[in-house]
Amino acid sequence: MYCWRSCPLSSSSGRTYTPHVQRTSNLASKSTFRSKERIGHRKIEENGIQIPIRSFWGKPKRSVNTPILSELRNQNFSTMALQLQPQASMQPVIDPFARLNEKKYNARTGALSFTVMDDKFELQERSMPRADLLQDLRLQQRDLRLVDSMFGNPVPSLVVKEGAIVVAILHIKVVIQANRILFFNSQSPQIQEFIERLTAHLKCNPDNSIPFELKIFEALMLELTNTLETQLGIIKPGIEKHLSDLETNPEPDDLSGTTSLLLLRNRLNKFATDVDGVFAELHELWSSDEDMANMYLTTKKITGHRRRIDQHEEVELLVENYLRILEHVKADIQSLQQAIKTTDDHVNLHLDSIRNKIMRMSLLLSVATFSTTLASVTAAIFGMNLTSGMETSPNAFVGVTMAILAGNGVMFVAAYLYSKYKRIW
């Protein structure tokens, strides 16, 4: 008769194992261990060998006889504890999702550093847990991801919320409120220069008739448009120079200019994508009367309610102004792209012309080869070891040679005239 006995097995990590062993004696202690919970398949490791305590079907193993199991049979199961020491060769198990889980955990609970500038134009470096920052700004987690550098550079986004305006466009990642602005990538030299220019501009133009959030928003739009215009000013001269060189000399000996033009073209396409993204976000804001009315955060803070949906004249005029600037930038980009396409077509036409000349030369050589082949056939016929009566004639060689050359010329002229007639040449 078999009964299942169990005893706690503790390891160095603090976990407790309860192996099942086979017991045929000490039936008095059967009721003591019957209530023990039966666990899954366990293994005892001894001398680097894993020994199963139970078979796959849950039946006791009859042939297991190891020093550890012998000790388990001879001692009281209720007081004996077996210390399982890990082997030195055992490597810790690495969770493949550990880094991803850590990143998600930090995204929810980790601290986020930022620079705050209040309505007195005073700067302050701060760090706050994300959960507290979300509660302070009254934003959702998806809104904070737009300005969080942990998630990389998202697509251009401009989100108007109940108490804040989230701007994540190009290098600018800020949250605007009624009395302060938060810069989330203030360590960037480009942002530090912008903060200095913004502070100097606001101090030199203290206009209290315009709400603080609209001053900041206009400064951000000015920074974005100036950045885009500066990048266009760098790309445009290089492209125009290379296009002019290709129009003058479509077959350059040095391909470095063509390679540079290819790099500039790829850069122009990426720049066009950035401009389209900024234009789309501003156009979407301009198309939404509700979002433009919600941008008056100061009015909402003072009165406790937002403006009517049709009271957004200042914001509408502001957005329209910068939309026109972006339209000019887009027009310049399209002009450059069209110039590149025109030059590309010109170069292709020139290369097609050269290719046609090469094909004509190849056709001329083919016709000449064909006529010469016919002459070779005539010479081969006379080269046979057969008597024809012309061997003794003193003028036969000259006559045959002249006939072969005349036939060769006639065939060449006929093939040439036929190709001209069919407009192949």
Tab-separated table of C-alpha atoms in Angstrom:
chain	number	residue	atom	x	y	z
A	1	MET	CA	0.000	0.000	0.000
A	2	TYR	CA	1.236	3.407	-0.904
A	3	CYS	CA	0.520	6.705	0.733
A	4	TRP	CA	1.743	10.179	-0.178
A	5	ARG	CA	3.940	11.940	2.360
A	6	SER	CA	5.067	15.548	2.131
A	7	CYS	CA	7.576	17.736	3.867
A	8	PRO	CA	8.538	21.387	3.300
A	9	LEU	CA	11.671	21.903	1.251
A	10	SER	CA	13.121	25.403	1.477
A	11	SER	CA	15.701	26.837	-0.901
A	12	SER	CA	18.146	29.701	-0.517
A	13	SER	CA	15.721	32.044	-2.267
A	14	GLY	CA	13.115	31.511	0.441
A	15	ARG	CA	10.741	29.451	-1.676
A	16	THR	CA	9.270	26.299	-0.149
A	17	TYR	CA	8.926	23.066	-2.110
A	18	THR	CA	6.740	20.166	-0.978
A	19	PRO	CA	7.855	16.987	-2.796
A	20	HIS	CA	5.807	13.799	-2.674
A	21	VAL	CA	7.638	10.628	-1.767
A	22	GLN	CA	6.715	7.021	-1.543
A	23	ARG	CA	6.108	5.642	1.972
A	24	THR	CA	5.171	2.121	2.947
A	25	SER	CA	5.720	2.313	6.697
A	26	ASN	CA	4.778	4.589	9.557
A	27	LEU	CA	1.076	4.320	8.746
A	28	ALA	CA	0.247	6.110	11.985
A	29	SER	CA	1.376	9.385	10.458
A	30	LYS	CA	-0.806	8.883	7.373
A	31	SER	CA	-3.617	11.056	8.642
A	32	THR	CA	-1.113	13.787	9.532
A	33	PHE	CA	0.016	14.270	5.957
A	34	ARG	CA	-3.168	13.401	4.094
A	35	SER	CA	-4.380	16.990	4.315
A	36	LYS	CA	-1.235	18.344	2.674
A	37	GLU	CA	-1.904	19.954	-0.684
A	38	ARG	CA	-0.596	17.981	-3.609
A	39	ILE	CA	1.530	20.109	-5.870
A	40	GLY	CA	2.631	19.748	-9.471
A	41	HIS	CA	5.618	17.947	-10.843
A	42	ARG	CA	8.747	18.864	-8.839
A	43	LYS	CA	12.374	17.897	-9.214
A	44	ILE	CA	15.137	17.568	-6.612
A	45	GLU	CA	18.571	18.536	-7.869
A	46	GLU	CA	21.475	16.551	-6.438
A	47	ASN	CA	25.032	16.693	-7.772
A	48	GLY	CA	23.884	18.573	-10.839
A	49	ILE	CA	21.277	15.883	-11.757
A	50	GLN	CA	17.561	16.628	-11.655
A	51	ILE	CA	15.601	13.665	-10.247
A	52	PRO	CA	11.829	13.640	-10.741
A	53	ILE	CA	9.846	12.858	-7.605
A	54	ARG	CA	6.666	12.038	-9.494
A	55	SER	CA	6.060	10.461	-12.834
A	56	PHE	CA	4.056	12.178	-15.540
A	57	TRP	CA	0.869	10.294	-14.684
A	58	GLY	CA	1.026	11.218	-10.991
A	59	LYS	CA	1.965	7.734	-9.779
A	60	PRO	CA	4.848	7.200	-7.312
A	61	LYS	CA	8.199	6.246	-8.793
A	62	ARG	CA	9.170	2.795	-7.542
A	63	SER	CA	12.759	2.831	-8.755
A	64	VAL	CA	13.923	6.143	-7.209
A	65	ASN	CA	16.618	5.436	-4.635
A	66	THR	CA	18.880	8.387	-3.843
A	67	PRO	CA	20.583	9.513	-0.606
A	68	ILE	CA	18.117	12.354	-0.263
A	69	LEU	CA	15.077	10.111	-0.617
A	70	SER	CA	16.592	7.577	1.777
A	71	GLU	CA	17.003	10.325	4.341
A	72	LEU	CA	13.391	11.370	3.765
A	73	ARG	CA	12.234	7.819	4.449
A	74	ASN	CA	14.180	7.490	7.710
A	75	GLN	CA	13.282	10.813	9.322
A	76	ASN	CA	10.106	12.422	10.544
A	77	PHE	CA	8.550	14.385	7.668
A	78	SER	CA	6.986	16.977	9.907
A	79	THR	CA	10.340	18.255	11.327
A	80	MET	CA	12.862	17.656	8.602
A	81	ALA	CA	13.783	20.449	6.174
A	82	LEU	CA	16.009	20.069	3.164
A	83	GLN	CA	18.132	23.011	2.044
A	84	LEU	CA	18.549	23.070	-1.706
A	85	GLN	CA	21.636	25.052	-2.682
A	86	PRO	CA	21.786	26.457	-6.225
A	87	GLN	CA	24.595	25.248	-8.434
A	88	ALA	CA	27.353	27.680	-9.376
A	89	SER	CA	26.814	26.966	-13.058
A	90	MET	CA	23.174	27.998	-12.944
A	91	GLN	CA	22.523	31.296	-14.756
A	92	PRO	CA	19.694	33.643	-13.763
A	93	VAL	CA	16.695	33.600	-16.046
A	94	ILE	CA	16.376	36.865	-17.976
A	95	ASP	CA	12.882	38.060	-18.698
A	96	PRO	CA	12.764	39.167	-22.358
A	97	PHE	CA	10.067	41.685	-21.477
A	98	ALA	CA	11.909	43.103	-18.450
A	99	ARG	CA	13.120	46.232	-20.222
A	100	LEU	CA	9.724	46.817	-21.814
A	101	ASN	CA	7.976	46.393	-18.485
A	102	GLU	CA	10.486	48.696	-16.809
A	103	LYS	CA	9.899	51.305	-19.501
A	104	LYS	CA	6.139	51.080	-19.037
A	105	TYR	CA	6.570	51.316	-15.283
A	106	ASN	CA	8.778	54.396	-15.588
A	107	ALA	CA	6.312	55.899	-18.047
A	108	ARG	CA	3.565	55.606	-15.442
A	109	THR	CA	5.364	56.347	-12.198
A	110	GLY	CA	8.860	57.688	-12.977
A	111	ALA	CA	9.847	61.297	-12.449
A	112	LEU	CA	9.865	63.740	-15.336
A	113	SER	CA	12.163	66.780	-15.449
A	114	PHE	CA	11.090	70.053	-17.023
A	115	THR	CA	11.631	73.817	-16.919
A	116	VAL	CA	8.836	76.137	-15.802
A	117	MET	CA	8.486	79.779	-16.807
A	118	ASP	CA	5.706	81.687	-15.053
A	119	ASP	CA	3.945	84.886	-16.051
A	120	LYS	CA	6.690	86.859	-14.243
A	121	PHE	CA	9.187	85.352	-16.740
A	122	GLU	CA	11.085	83.529	-13.992
A	123	LEU	CA	12.611	80.149	-14.804
A	124	GLN	CA	12.714	77.160	-12.471
A	125	GLU	CA	13.986	73.617	-12.959
A	126	ARG	CA	11.615	71.033	-11.520
A	127	SER	CA	11.122	67.288	-11.390
A	128	MET	CA	7.814	65.600	-10.601
A	129	PRO	CA	6.408	62.066	-10.771
A	130	ARG	CA	4.312	61.508	-13.827
A	131	ALA	CA	1.196	60.649	-11.871
A	132	ASP	CA	1.380	63.891	-9.888
A	133	LEU	CA	2.169	65.868	-13.024
A	134	LEU	CA	-0.854	64.426	-14.809
A	135	GLN	CA	-3.063	65.369	-11.892
A	136	ASP	CA	-1.568	68.869	-11.723
A	137	LEU	CA	-1.984	69.545	-15.441
A	138	ARG	CA	-5.289	67.665	-15.708
A	139	LEU	CA	-4.050	65.710	-18.696
A	140	GLN	CA	-4.308	62.116	-19.833
A	141	GLN	CA	-1.369	59.758	-20.126
A	142	ARG	CA	-1.575	59.886	-23.927
A	143	ASP	CA	-1.230	63.679	-23.811
A	144	LEU	CA	1.902	63.520	-21.676
A	145	ARG	CA	3.497	61.023	-24.054
A	146	LEU	CA	3.531	63.695	-26.752
A	147	VAL	CA	6.079	65.765	-24.808
A	148	ASP	CA	7.883	62.903	-23.041
A	149	SER	CA	11.313	62.250	-24.572
A	150	MET	CA	11.124	58.590	-23.489
A	151	PHE	CA	8.741	57.890	-26.380
A	152	GLY	CA	10.911	59.474	-29.069
A	153	ASN	CA	9.775	62.090	-31.582
A	154	PRO	CA	6.092	61.664	-32.359
A	155	VAL	CA	4.266	63.177	-35.311
A	156	PRO	CA	3.511	66.910	-35.026
A	157	SER	CA	0.684	67.363	-32.507
A	158	LEU	CA	-1.219	70.356	-31.172
A	159	VAL	CA	-3.834	69.405	-28.580
A	160	VAL	CA	-6.125	71.858	-26.779
A	161	LYS	CA	-7.375	70.556	-23.426
A	162	GLU	CA	-9.575	71.962	-20.689
A	163	GLY	CA	-6.774	73.681	-18.800
A	164	ALA	CA	-3.709	73.371	-21.016
A	165	ILE	CA	-2.405	73.474	-24.576
A	166	VAL	CA	-0.013	70.668	-25.519
A	167	VAL	CA	2.399	71.488	-28.357
A	168	ALA	CA	4.750	68.786	-29.689
A	169	ILE	CA	5.991	70.033	-33.057
A	170	LEU	CA	9.544	69.481	-34.315
A	171	HIS	CA	11.951	70.368	-31.479
A	172	ILE	CA	9.319	72.161	-29.376
A	173	LYS	CA	7.641	70.099	-26.639
A	174	VAL	CA	5.761	72.311	-24.217
A	175	VAL	CA	2.575	72.522	-22.182
A	176	ILE	CA	1.000	75.997	-21.969
A	177	GLN	CA	-1.246	77.016	-19.093
A	178	ALA	CA	-2.898	80.299	-18.131
A	179	ASN	CA	0.031	81.499	-16.016
A	180	ARG	CA	3.018	79.325	-16.944
A	181	ILE	CA	4.682	77.252	-19.640
A	182	LEU	CA	6.484	73.931	-19.152
A	183	PHE	CA	9.450	73.016	-21.390
A	184	PHE	CA	10.069	69.260	-21.424
A	185	ASN	CA	13.292	69.203	-23.470
A	186	SER	CA	15.011	72.212	-21.979
A	187	GLN	CA	18.411	70.450	-22.084
A	188	SER	CA	18.532	70.932	-25.843
A	189	PRO	CA	20.744	73.866	-26.902
A	190	GLN	CA	18.134	74.904	-29.459
A	191	ILE	CA	15.458	75.099	-26.769
A	192	GLN	CA	17.750	76.967	-24.395
A	193	GLU	CA	18.365	79.614	-27.047
A	194	PHE	CA	14.640	79.818	-27.691
A	195	ILE	CA	13.920	80.288	-23.976
A	196	GLU	CA	16.409	83.152	-23.852
A	197	ARG	CA	14.875	84.829	-26.910
A	198	LEU	CA	11.368	84.270	-25.574
A	199	THR	CA	12.194	85.752	-22.178
A	200	ALA	CA	13.860	88.795	-23.737
A	201	HIS	CA	10.972	89.322	-26.163
A	202	LEU	CA	8.285	89.116	-23.468
A	203	LYS	CA	10.168	91.444	-21.148
A	204	CYS	CA	10.624	94.034	-23.895
A	205	ASN	CA	6.972	93.866	-24.997
A	206	PRO	CA	4.802	93.832	-21.850
A	207	ASP	CA	1.363	93.948	-23.475
A	208	ASN	CA	-1.243	93.105	-20.855
A	209	SER	CA	-4.116	93.245	-23.336
A	210	ILE	CA	-3.081	89.878	-24.786
A	211	PRO	CA	-3.483	86.803	-22.562
A	212	PHE	CA	-0.308	85.053	-21.450
A	213	GLU	CA	-1.127	81.823	-23.272
A	214	LEU	CA	-1.660	83.621	-26.587
A	215	LYS	CA	1.668	85.452	-26.224
A	216	ILE	CA	3.424	82.138	-25.690
A	217	PHE	CA	1.533	80.456	-28.535
A	218	GLU	CA	2.423	83.251	-30.961
A	219	ALA	CA	6.086	83.047	-29.903
A	220	LEU	CA	6.038	79.285	-30.512
A	221	MET	CA	4.527	79.690	-33.970
A	222	LEU	CA	7.112	82.362	-34.789
A	223	GLU	CA	9.902	80.019	-33.664
A	224	LEU	CA	8.543	77.169	-35.771
A	225	THR	CA	8.118	79.218	-38.938
A	226	ASN	CA	11.559	80.807	-38.540
A	227	THR	CA	13.092	77.348	-38.098
A	228	LEU	CA	11.383	76.053	-41.227
A	229	GLU	CA	12.364	79.094	-43.264
A	230	THR	CA	15.965	78.759	-42.091
A	231	GLN	CA	16.092	75.112	-43.133
A	232	LEU	CA	14.605	76.015	-46.516
A	233	GLY	CA	17.228	78.723	-46.938
A	234	ILE	CA	19.955	76.116	-46.394
A	235	ILE	CA	18.516	73.508	-48.766
A	236	LYS	CA	17.371	75.759	-51.615
A	237	PRO	CA	20.726	77.266	-52.787
A	238	GLY	CA	22.433	73.876	-52.916
A	239	ILE	CA	19.652	72.346	-55.000
A	240	GLU	CA	19.546	75.284	-57.402
A	241	LYS	CA	23.326	75.155	-57.918
A	242	HIS	CA	23.352	71.438	-58.710
A	243	LEU	CA	20.355	71.780	-61.039
A	244	SER	CA	22.074	74.576	-62.928
A	245	ASP	CA	25.210	72.451	-63.343
A	246	LEU	CA	23.192	69.501	-64.653
A	247	GLU	CA	21.327	71.652	-67.167
A	248	THR	CA	24.642	72.993	-68.460
A	249	ASN	CA	26.403	69.633	-68.542
A	250	PRO	CA	24.020	66.647	-68.492
A	251	GLU	CA	27.003	64.259	-68.778
A	252	PRO	CA	29.314	65.191	-65.899
A	253	ASP	CA	32.552	63.261	-65.613
A	254	ASP	CA	32.451	63.535	-61.823
A	255	LEU	CA	29.389	61.953	-60.184
A	256	SER	CA	29.906	63.711	-56.850
A	257	GLY	CA	27.504	66.486	-57.889
A	258	THR	CA	24.806	63.951	-58.742
A	259	THR	CA	25.296	62.217	-55.400
A	260	SER	CA	25.034	65.531	-53.554
A	261	LEU	CA	21.847	66.345	-55.447
A	262	LEU	CA	20.377	62.986	-54.442
A	263	LEU	CA	21.142	63.687	-50.777
A	264	LEU	CA	19.632	67.169	-51.031
A	265	ARG	CA	16.550	65.728	-52.714
A	266	ASN	CA	16.034	63.243	-49.889
A	267	ARG	CA	16.530	66.034	-47.366
A	268	LEU	CA	13.992	68.172	-49.219
A	269	ASN	CA	11.433	65.347	-49.138
A	270	LYS	CA	11.879	64.937	-45.380
A	271	PHE	CA	11.609	68.682	-44.918
A	272	ALA	CA	8.414	68.719	-46.989
A	273	THR	CA	6.968	66.027	-44.708
A	274	ASP	CA	7.719	68.154	-41.625
A	275	VAL	CA	6.139	71.231	-43.178
A	276	ASP	CA	3.044	69.265	-44.190
A	277	GLY	CA	2.700	67.963	-40.630
A	278	VAL	CA	2.920	71.442	-39.088
A	279	PHE	CA	0.532	72.867	-41.680
A	280	ALA	CA	-1.967	70.060	-41.086
A	281	GLU	CA	-2.000	70.643	-37.313
A	282	LEU	CA	-2.506	74.413	-37.680
A	283	HIS	CA	-5.172	73.929	-40.335
A	284	GLU	CA	-7.001	71.461	-38.100
A	285	LEU	CA	-6.907	73.997	-35.254
A	286	TRP	CA	-8.107	76.757	-37.590
A	287	SER	CA	-10.996	74.530	-38.729
A	288	SER	CA	-12.205	73.867	-35.157
A	289	ASP	CA	-14.062	76.802	-33.588
A	290	GLU	CA	-14.326	74.910	-30.311
A	291	ASP	CA	-10.572	74.405	-29.984
A	292	MET	CA	-9.844	78.037	-30.790
A	293	ALA	CA	-12.381	79.176	-28.167
A	294	ASN	CA	-10.843	76.795	-25.598
A	295	MET	CA	-7.417	78.362	-26.080
A	296	TYR	CA	-8.451	81.356	-23.926
A	297	LEU	CA	-7.207	79.759	-20.716
A	298	THR	CA	-6.985	83.029	-18.775
A	299	THR	CA	-10.652	83.805	-19.372
A	300	LYS	CA	-11.568	80.324	-18.222
A	301	LYS	CA	-9.437	80.706	-15.083
A	302	ILE	CA	-10.900	84.119	-14.156
A	303	THR	CA	-14.567	83.611	-15.022
A	304	GLY	CA	-14.781	79.860	-14.403
A	305	HIS	CA	-16.255	79.126	-17.832
A	306	ARG	CA	-14.927	79.210	-21.346
A	307	ARG	CA	-15.783	81.630	-24.110
A	308	ARG	CA	-18.587	81.133	-26.557
A	309	ILE	CA	-17.711	79.005	-29.516
A	310	ASP	CA	-17.725	82.008	-31.875
A	311	GLN	CA	-15.493	84.272	-29.753
A	312	HIS	CA	-12.025	83.464	-31.068
A	313	GLU	CA	-11.120	86.332	-33.402
A	314	GLU	CA	-7.589	86.834	-32.043
A	315	VAL	CA	-6.674	83.166	-32.269
A	316	GLU	CA	-8.199	82.823	-35.722
A	317	LEU	CA	-6.225	85.785	-37.100
A	318	LEU	CA	-3.058	84.489	-35.435
A	319	VAL	CA	-3.397	81.015	-36.927
A	320	GLU	CA	-4.304	82.393	-40.362
A	321	ASN	CA	-1.161	84.512	-40.398
A	322	TYR	CA	1.140	81.570	-39.802
A	323	LEU	CA	-0.831	79.371	-42.177
A	324	ARG	CA	-0.046	81.872	-44.939
A	325	ILE	CA	3.641	81.745	-44.022
A	326	LEU	CA	3.597	77.962	-44.192
A	327	GLU	CA	1.797	78.121	-47.531
A	328	HIS	CA	4.684	80.201	-48.924
A	329	VAL	CA	7.157	77.646	-47.590
A	330	LYS	CA	5.156	74.837	-49.181
A	331	ALA	CA	5.056	76.741	-52.478
A	332	ASP	CA	8.860	77.071	-52.452
A	333	ILE	CA	9.199	73.361	-51.732
A	334	GLN	CA	6.867	72.473	-54.588
A	335	SER	CA	8.815	74.807	-56.887
A	336	LEU	CA	12.069	73.050	-55.986
A	337	GLN	CA	10.497	69.639	-56.462
A	338	GLN	CA	9.162	70.694	-59.856
A	339	ALA	CA	12.596	72.035	-60.851
A	340	ILE	CA	14.171	68.737	-59.835
A	341	LYS	CA	11.589	66.840	-61.881
A	342	THR	CA	12.134	69.081	-64.924
A	343	THR	CA	15.906	68.677	-64.727
A	344	ASP	CA	15.476	64.946	-64.304
A	345	ASP	CA	13.347	64.817	-67.453
A	346	HIS	CA	15.936	66.903	-69.331
A	347	VAL	CA	18.765	64.590	-68.323
A	348	ASN	CA	16.691	61.537	-69.240
A	349	LEU	CA	15.917	62.970	-72.686
A	350	HIS	CA	19.592	63.655	-73.246
A	351	LEU	CA	20.516	60.137	-72.202
A	352	ASP	CA	17.787	58.731	-74.457
A	353	SER	CA	19.270	60.662	-77.388
A	354	ILE	CA	22.702	59.210	-76.712
A	355	ARG	CA	21.163	55.767	-76.380
A	356	ASN	CA	19.459	56.171	-79.766
A	357	LYS	CA	22.752	57.150	-81.415
A	358	ILE	CA	24.385	54.041	-79.983
A	359	MET	CA	21.535	51.896	-81.287
A	360	ARG	CA	21.880	53.440	-84.764
A	361	MET	CA	25.584	52.705	-84.782
A	362	SER	CA	24.849	49.148	-83.713
A	363	LEU	CA	22.308	48.791	-86.545
A	364	LEU	CA	24.816	50.112	-89.098
A	365	LEU	CA	27.414	47.598	-87.954
A	366	SER	CA	24.852	44.801	-88.121
A	367	VAL	CA	23.965	45.654	-91.756
A	368	ALA	CA	27.624	45.778	-92.709
A	369	THR	CA	28.220	42.442	-91.026
A	370	PHE	CA	25.264	40.912	-92.878
A	371	SER	CA	26.477	42.051	-96.297
A	372	THR	CA	30.011	40.870	-95.551
A	373	THR	CA	28.648	37.489	-94.530
A	374	LEU	CA	27.006	37.070	-97.947
A	375	ALA	CA	30.329	37.852	-99.603
A	376	SER	CA	31.989	35.249	-97.416
A	377	VAL	CA	29.437	32.670	-98.593
A	378	THR	CA	30.371	33.378	-102.229
A	379	ALA	CA	34.062	32.994	-101.409
A	380	ALA	CA	33.347	29.725	-99.613
A	381	ILE	CA	31.537	28.359	-102.673
A	382	PHE	CA	34.562	29.010	-104.884
A	383	GLY	CA	36.820	27.507	-102.256
A	384	MET	CA	35.414	23.992	-102.712
A	385	ASN	CA	37.783	21.426	-104.249
A	386	LEU	CA	35.647	21.036	-107.373
A	387	THR	CA	36.579	21.900	-110.941
A	388	SER	CA	34.505	24.614	-112.591
A	389	GLY	CA	36.587	25.505	-115.682
A	390	MET	CA	37.501	28.910	-114.283
A	391	GLU	CA	40.778	27.714	-112.797
A	392	THR	CA	42.607	28.229	-116.071
A	393	SER	CA	41.070	31.606	-116.904
A	394	PRO	CA	43.520	34.509	-116.311
A	395	ASN	CA	40.732	37.080	-115.639
A	396	ALA	CA	38.479	34.954	-113.411
A	397	PHE	CA	39.990	36.099	-110.112
A	398	VAL	CA	39.524	39.798	-110.865
A	399	GLY	CA	35.999	39.303	-112.152
A	400	VAL	CA	34.822	37.241	-109.228
A	401	THR	CA	36.396	39.659	-106.731
A	402	MET	CA	34.709	42.675	-108.344
A	403	ALA	CA	31.397	40.849	-108.410
A	404	ILE	CA	31.633	39.973	-104.719
A	405	LEU	CA	32.441	43.568	-103.753
A	406	ALA	CA	29.655	44.933	-105.942
A	407	GLY	CA	27.148	42.508	-104.445
A	408	ASN	CA	28.336	43.408	-100.958
A	409	GLY	CA	27.826	47.105	-101.655
A	410	VAL	CA	24.414	46.548	-103.206
A	411	MET	CA	23.237	44.567	-100.180
A	412	PHE	CA	24.507	47.211	-97.764
A	413	VAL	CA	22.803	50.063	-99.651
A	414	ALA	CA	19.573	48.094	-99.965
A	415	ALA	CA	19.472	47.329	-96.227
A	416	TYR	CA	20.245	50.954	-95.390
A	417	LEU	CA	17.494	52.294	-97.693
A	418	TYR	CA	15.021	49.790	-96.263
A	419	SER	CA	15.751	50.894	-92.684
A	420	LYS	CA	15.331	54.547	-93.752
A	421	TYR	CA	12.036	53.681	-95.446
A	422	LYS	CA	10.768	51.930	-92.323
A	423	ARG	CA	12.082	54.838	-90.173
A	424	ILE	CA	14.289	52.468	-88.256
A	425	TRP	CA	17.351	54.627	-88.948
